[in-house]
Tab-separated table of C-alpha atoms in Angstrom:
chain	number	residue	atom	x	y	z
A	341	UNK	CA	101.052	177.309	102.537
A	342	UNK	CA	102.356	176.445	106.081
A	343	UNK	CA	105.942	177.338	107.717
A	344	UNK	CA	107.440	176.622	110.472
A	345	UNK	CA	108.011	179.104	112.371
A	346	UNK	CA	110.652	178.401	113.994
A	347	UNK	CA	112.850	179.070	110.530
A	348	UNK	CA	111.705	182.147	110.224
A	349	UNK	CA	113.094	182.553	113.524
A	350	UNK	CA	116.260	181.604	112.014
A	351	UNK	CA	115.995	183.520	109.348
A	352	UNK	CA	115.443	186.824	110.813
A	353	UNK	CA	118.325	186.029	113.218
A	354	UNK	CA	121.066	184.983	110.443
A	355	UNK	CA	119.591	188.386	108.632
A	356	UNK	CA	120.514	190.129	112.095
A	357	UNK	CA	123.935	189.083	112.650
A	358	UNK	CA	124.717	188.993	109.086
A	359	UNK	CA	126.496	185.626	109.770
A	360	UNK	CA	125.674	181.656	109.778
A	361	UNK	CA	128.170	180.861	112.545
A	362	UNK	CA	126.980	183.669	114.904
A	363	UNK	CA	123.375	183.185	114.298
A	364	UNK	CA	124.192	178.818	115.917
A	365	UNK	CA	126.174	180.818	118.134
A	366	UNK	CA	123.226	183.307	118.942
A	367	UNK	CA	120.408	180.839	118.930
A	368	UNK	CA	122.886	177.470	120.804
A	369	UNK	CA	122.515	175.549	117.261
A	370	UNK	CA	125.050	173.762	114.993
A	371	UNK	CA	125.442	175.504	112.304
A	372	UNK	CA	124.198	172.487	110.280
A	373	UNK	CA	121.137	173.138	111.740
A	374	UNK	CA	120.696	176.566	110.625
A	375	UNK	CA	121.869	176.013	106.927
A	376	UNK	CA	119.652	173.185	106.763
A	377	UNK	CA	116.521	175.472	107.938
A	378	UNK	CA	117.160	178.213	105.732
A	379	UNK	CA	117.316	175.600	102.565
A	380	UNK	CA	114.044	174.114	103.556
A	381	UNK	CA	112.674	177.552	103.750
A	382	UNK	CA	114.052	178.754	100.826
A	383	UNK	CA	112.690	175.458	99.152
A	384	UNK	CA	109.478	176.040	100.213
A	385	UNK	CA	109.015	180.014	99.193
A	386	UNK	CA	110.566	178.460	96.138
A	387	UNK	CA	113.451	181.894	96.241
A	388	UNK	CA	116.874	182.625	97.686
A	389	UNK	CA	116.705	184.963	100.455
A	390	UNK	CA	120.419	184.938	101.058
A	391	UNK	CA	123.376	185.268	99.332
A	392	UNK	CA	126.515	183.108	101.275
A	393	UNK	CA	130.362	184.619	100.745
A	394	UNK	CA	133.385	184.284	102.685
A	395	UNK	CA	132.328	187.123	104.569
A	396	UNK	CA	129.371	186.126	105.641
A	397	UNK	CA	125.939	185.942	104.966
A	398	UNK	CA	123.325	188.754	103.352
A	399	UNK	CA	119.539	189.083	102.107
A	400	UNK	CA	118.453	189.211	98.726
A	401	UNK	CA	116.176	191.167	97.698
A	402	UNK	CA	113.289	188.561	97.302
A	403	UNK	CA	114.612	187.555	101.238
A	404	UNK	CA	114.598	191.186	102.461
A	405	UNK	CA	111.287	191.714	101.380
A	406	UNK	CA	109.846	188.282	102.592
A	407	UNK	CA	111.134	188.831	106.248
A	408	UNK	CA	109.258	191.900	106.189
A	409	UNK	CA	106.045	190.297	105.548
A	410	UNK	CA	106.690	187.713	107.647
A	411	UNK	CA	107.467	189.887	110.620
A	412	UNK	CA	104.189	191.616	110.131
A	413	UNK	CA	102.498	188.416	110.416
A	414	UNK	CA	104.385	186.998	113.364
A	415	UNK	CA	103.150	190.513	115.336
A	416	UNK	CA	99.682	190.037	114.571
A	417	UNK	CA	99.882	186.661	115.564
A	418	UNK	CA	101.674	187.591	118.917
A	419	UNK	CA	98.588	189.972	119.222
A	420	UNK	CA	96.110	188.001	118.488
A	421	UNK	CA	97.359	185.622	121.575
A	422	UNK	CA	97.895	188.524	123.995
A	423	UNK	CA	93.867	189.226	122.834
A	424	UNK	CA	92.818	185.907	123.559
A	425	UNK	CA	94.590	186.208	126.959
A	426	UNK	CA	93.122	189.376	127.401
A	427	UNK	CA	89.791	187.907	126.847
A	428	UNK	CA	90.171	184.775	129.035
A	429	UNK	CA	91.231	187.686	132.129
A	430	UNK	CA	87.568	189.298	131.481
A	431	UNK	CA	86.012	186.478	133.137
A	432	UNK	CA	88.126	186.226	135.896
A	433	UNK	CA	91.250	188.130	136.588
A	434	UNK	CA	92.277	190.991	138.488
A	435	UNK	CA	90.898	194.611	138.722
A	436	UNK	CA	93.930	196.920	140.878
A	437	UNK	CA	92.157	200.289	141.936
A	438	UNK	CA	93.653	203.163	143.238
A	439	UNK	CA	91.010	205.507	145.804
A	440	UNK	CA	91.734	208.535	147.873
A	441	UNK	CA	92.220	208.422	151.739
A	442	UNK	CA	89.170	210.268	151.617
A	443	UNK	CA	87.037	208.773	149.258
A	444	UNK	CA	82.387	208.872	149.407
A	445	UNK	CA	81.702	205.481	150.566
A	446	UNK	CA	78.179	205.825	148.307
A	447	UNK	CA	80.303	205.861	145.187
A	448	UNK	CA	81.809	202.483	146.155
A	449	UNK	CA	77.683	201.157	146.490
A	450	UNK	CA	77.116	202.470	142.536
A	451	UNK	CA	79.813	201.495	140.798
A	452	UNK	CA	81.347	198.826	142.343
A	453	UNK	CA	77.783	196.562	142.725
A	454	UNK	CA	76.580	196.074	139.160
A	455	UNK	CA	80.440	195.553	138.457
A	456	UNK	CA	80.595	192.885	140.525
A	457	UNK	CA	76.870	191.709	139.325
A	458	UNK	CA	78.560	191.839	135.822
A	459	UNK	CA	81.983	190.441	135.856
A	460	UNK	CA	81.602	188.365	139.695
A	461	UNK	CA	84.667	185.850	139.414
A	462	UNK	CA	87.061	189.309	138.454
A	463	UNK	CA	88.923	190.091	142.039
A	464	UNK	CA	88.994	193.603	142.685
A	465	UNK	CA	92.094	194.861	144.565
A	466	UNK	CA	91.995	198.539	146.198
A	467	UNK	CA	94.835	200.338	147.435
A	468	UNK	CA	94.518	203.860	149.564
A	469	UNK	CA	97.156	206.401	148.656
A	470	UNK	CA	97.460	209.993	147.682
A	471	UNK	CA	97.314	211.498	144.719
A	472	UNK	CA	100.909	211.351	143.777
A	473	UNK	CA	101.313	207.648	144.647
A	474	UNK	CA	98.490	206.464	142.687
A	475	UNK	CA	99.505	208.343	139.349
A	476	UNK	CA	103.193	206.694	139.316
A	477	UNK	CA	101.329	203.226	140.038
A	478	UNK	CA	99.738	203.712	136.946
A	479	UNK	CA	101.877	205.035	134.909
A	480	UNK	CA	104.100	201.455	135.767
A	481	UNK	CA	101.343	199.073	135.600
A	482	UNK	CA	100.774	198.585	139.080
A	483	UNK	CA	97.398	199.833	138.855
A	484	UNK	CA	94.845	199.618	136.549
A	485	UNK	CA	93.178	203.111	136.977
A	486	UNK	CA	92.892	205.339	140.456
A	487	UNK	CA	90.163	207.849	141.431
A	488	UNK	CA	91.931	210.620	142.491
A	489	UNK	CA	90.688	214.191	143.913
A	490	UNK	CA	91.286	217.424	141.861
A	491	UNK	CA	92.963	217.633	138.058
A	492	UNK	CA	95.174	215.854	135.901
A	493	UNK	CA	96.315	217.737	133.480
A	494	UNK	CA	100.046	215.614	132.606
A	495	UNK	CA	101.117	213.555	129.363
A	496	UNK	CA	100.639	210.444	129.828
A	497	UNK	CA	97.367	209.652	131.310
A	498	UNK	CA	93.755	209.465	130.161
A	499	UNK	CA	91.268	211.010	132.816
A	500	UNK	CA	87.708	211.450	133.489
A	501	UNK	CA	85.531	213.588	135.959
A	502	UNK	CA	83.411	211.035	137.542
A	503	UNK	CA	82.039	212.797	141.135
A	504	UNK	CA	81.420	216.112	142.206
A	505	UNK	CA	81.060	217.075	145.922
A	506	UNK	CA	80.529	220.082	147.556
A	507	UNK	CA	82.486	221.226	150.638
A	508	UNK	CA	80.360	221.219	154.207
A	509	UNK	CA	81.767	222.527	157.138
A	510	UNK	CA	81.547	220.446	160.254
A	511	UNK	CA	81.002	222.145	163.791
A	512	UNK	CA	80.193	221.116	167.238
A	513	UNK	CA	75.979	221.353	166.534
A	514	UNK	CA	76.098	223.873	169.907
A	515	UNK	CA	78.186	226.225	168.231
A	516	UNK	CA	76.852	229.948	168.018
A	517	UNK	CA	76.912	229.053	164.252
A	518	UNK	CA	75.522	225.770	163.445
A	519	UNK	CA	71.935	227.762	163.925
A	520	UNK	CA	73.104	229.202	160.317
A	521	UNK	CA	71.861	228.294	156.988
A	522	UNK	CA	74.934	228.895	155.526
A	523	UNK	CA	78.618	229.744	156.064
A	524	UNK	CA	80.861	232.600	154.166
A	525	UNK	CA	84.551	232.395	154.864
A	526	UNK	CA	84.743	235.091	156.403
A	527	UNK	CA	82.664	234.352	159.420
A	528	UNK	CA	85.475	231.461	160.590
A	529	UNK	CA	87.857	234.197	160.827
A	530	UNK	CA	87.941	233.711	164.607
A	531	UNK	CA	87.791	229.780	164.677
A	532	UNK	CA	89.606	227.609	164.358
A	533	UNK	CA	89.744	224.786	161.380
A	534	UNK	CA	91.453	221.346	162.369
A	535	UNK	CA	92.178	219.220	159.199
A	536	UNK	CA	93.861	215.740	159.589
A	537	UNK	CA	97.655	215.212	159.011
A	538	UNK	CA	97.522	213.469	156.228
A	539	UNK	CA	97.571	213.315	152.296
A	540	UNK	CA	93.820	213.529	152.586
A	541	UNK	CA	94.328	216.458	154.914
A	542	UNK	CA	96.589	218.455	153.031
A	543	UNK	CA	94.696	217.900	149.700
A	544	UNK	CA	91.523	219.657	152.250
A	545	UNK	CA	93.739	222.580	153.100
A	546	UNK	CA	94.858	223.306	149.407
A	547	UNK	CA	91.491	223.590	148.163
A	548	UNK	CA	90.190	225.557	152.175
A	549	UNK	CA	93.863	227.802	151.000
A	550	UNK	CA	92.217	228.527	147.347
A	551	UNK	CA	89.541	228.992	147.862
A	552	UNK	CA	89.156	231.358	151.239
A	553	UNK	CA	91.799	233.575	149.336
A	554	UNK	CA	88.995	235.204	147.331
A	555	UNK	CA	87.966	236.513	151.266
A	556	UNK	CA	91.429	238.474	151.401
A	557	UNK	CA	91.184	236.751	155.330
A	558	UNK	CA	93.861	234.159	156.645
A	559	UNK	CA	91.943	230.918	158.301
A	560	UNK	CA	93.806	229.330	161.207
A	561	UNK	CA	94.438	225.241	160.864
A	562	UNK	CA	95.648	223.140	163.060
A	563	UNK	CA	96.839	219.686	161.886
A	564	UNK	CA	96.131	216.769	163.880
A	565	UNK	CA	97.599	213.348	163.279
A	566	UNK	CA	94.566	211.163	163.272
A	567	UNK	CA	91.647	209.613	161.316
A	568	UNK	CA	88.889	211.782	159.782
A	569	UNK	CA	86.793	210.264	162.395
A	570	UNK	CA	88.635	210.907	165.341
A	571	UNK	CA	88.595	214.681	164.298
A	572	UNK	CA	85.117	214.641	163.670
A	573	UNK	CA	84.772	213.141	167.371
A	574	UNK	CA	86.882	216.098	168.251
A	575	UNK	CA	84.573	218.144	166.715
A	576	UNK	CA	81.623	216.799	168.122
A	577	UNK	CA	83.654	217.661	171.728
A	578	UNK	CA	83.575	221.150	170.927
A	579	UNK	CA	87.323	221.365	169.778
A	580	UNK	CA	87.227	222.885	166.248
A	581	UNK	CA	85.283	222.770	162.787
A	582	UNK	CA	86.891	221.031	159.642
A	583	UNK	CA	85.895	221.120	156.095
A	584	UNK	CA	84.493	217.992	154.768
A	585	UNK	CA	82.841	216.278	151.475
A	586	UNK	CA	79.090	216.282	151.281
A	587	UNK	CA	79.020	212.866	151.779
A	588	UNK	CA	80.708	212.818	155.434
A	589	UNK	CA	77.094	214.236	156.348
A	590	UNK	CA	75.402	211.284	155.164
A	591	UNK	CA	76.605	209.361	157.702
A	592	UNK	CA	75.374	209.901	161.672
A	593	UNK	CA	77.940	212.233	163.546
A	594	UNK	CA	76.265	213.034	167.086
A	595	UNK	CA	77.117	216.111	168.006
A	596	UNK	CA	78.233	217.310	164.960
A	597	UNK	CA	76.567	219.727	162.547
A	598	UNK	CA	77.011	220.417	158.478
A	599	UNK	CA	76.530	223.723	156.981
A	600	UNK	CA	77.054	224.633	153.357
A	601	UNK	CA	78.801	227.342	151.951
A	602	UNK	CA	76.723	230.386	151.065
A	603	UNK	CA	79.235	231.523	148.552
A	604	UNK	CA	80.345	230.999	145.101
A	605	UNK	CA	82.667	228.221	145.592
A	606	UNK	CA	84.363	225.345	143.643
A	607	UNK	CA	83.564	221.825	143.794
A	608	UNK	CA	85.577	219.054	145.299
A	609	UNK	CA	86.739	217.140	142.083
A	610	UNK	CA	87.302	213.084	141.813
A	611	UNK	CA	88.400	211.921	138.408
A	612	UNK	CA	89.143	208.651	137.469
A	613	UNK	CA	92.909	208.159	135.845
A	614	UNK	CA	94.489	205.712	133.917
A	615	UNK	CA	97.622	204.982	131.419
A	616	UNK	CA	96.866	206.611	128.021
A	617	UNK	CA	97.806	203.293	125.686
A	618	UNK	CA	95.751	201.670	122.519
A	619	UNK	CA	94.593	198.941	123.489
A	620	UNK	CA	93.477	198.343	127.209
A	621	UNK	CA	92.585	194.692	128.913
A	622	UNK	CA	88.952	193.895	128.841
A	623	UNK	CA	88.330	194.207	131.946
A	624	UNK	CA	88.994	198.115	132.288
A	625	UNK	CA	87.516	198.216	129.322
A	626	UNK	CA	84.198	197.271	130.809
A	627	UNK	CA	84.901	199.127	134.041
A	628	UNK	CA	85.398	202.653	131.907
A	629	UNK	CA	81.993	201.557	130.061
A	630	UNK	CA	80.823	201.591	133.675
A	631	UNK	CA	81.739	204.479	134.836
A	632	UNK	CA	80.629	206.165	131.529
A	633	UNK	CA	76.791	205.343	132.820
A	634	UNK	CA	77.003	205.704	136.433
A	635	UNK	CA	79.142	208.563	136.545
A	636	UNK	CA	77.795	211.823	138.218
């Protein structure tokens, strides 16, 4: 049995307003039209669905349960277009990705290749940010999923560790200490730590701030408004140390030495974040299944 749809459009609206003449009013029709729709639909269930008075215009019982149904059906309908739409997006669409200002370039190299080897006419569109700005572009559909450093712990979001880095410190390599095999916290107590003046930066000197606490010693930063690489060029001048990912060594720094940390100390943290919902588009579908098998 077929309908058209469009009357139970009609229908659902009359059953809404409770009225003939508001529902042509509601909808732009005659009301002609409308009483003509709801007797071929009516005709064709082969059942009243609504009983007319002077007052207007109510469901029966047969018609309250029938728009039920029907609205059931019209949803899965509307979903099963939105799927198919979905689907045509998984060959090519658009990927929006949120990364840290300071984010390990080798990461980019194992994730993003084989996703481009798998999906390659998707167009991946990155955005730098902090923390903060990435999680509200999620939350409103702006982005598709961020990496961001440390914890996310709010309603609202579906997260997963991906990277863990540990901390090196960077120093001028003729420093008295870059000889050392490792650092303790307590032997910067006379230097000085330069961290960049940015959201990067101050994401650094929270987790420098937590974690040389457990010393019972005070560190002394100076913020400088420049790039990562400019301080490390500092660095290499003999200005300062800084506290860096792991990763920032795998790069060549002249003049610049890493040391670990000889103590027990926490890991730099990068999770992956995106909107906690049912049903995501296939394309971050197969980006999550991604990350599931390359992440460290």
């Amino acid at each position: 049995m077929s309908f058209d749809l469009r009357n139970l459009r009609y229908a659902k609206c009359v059953a809404d307003v409770g009225s003939i003449r508001r529902a042509a009013d509601e909808l732009n029709l005659a009301q002609s039209t409308i009483s003509r729709r709801l007797q071929q639909l009516e005709h064709r269930i082969g059942a009243s669905l609504f009983v007319r008075t002077a007052n207007g215009t109510t469901l029966t019982p047969a018609g309250s349960r029938f728009l039920e149904r029907a609205e059931l059906g019209a949803q899965q309908m509307h979903r099963a277009i939105d799927d198919i739409r979905l689907v045509e997006r998984d060959s090519a669409g658009v990927l929006s990705v949120g990364i840290p200002h300071a984010f390990p370039a080798e990461f980019f190299r194992r994730i993003f290749r084989p996703f481009r080897q798998c999906l390659p006419n998707v167009h991946v569109h990155v955005k730098e940010a902090a923390a903060e700005a990435h999680l509200y572009a999620v939350a409103s559909g702006h982005l598709d999923i961020a990496f961001v450093f440390g914890e996310v712990t709010r309603k609202g979001y579906r997260c997963k560790r991906i990277l863990n880095e540990f901390p090196l410190l960077a120093l001028p390599n003729e420093h008295r200490l870059a000889k050392c095999e490792g650092m303790k916290w307590e032997q910067l107590a006379s230097e000085t730590l330069m961290l960049t003046d940015d959201p990067a930066g101050k994401e650094i000197e929270s987790y420098v701030i937590r974690n040389s606490s457990k010393w019972g010693g005070k560190l002394r930063i100076v913020r400088h408004s420049i790039s990562q690489e400019n301080l490390l060029a500092l660095i290499a001048s003999g200005m300062g140390m800084t506290v860096v990912p792991q990763s920032a060594a795998m790069l060549d720094r002249p003049g610049v030495a890493f040391l670990p940390f000889r103590e027990e100390i926490e890991p730099l943290i990068y999770n992956a974040v995106w909107r906690a919902e049912r049903r995501l588009q296939p394309v971050l579908c197969r980006f999550l299944r991604l990350l599931e098998s390359h992440s460290a």
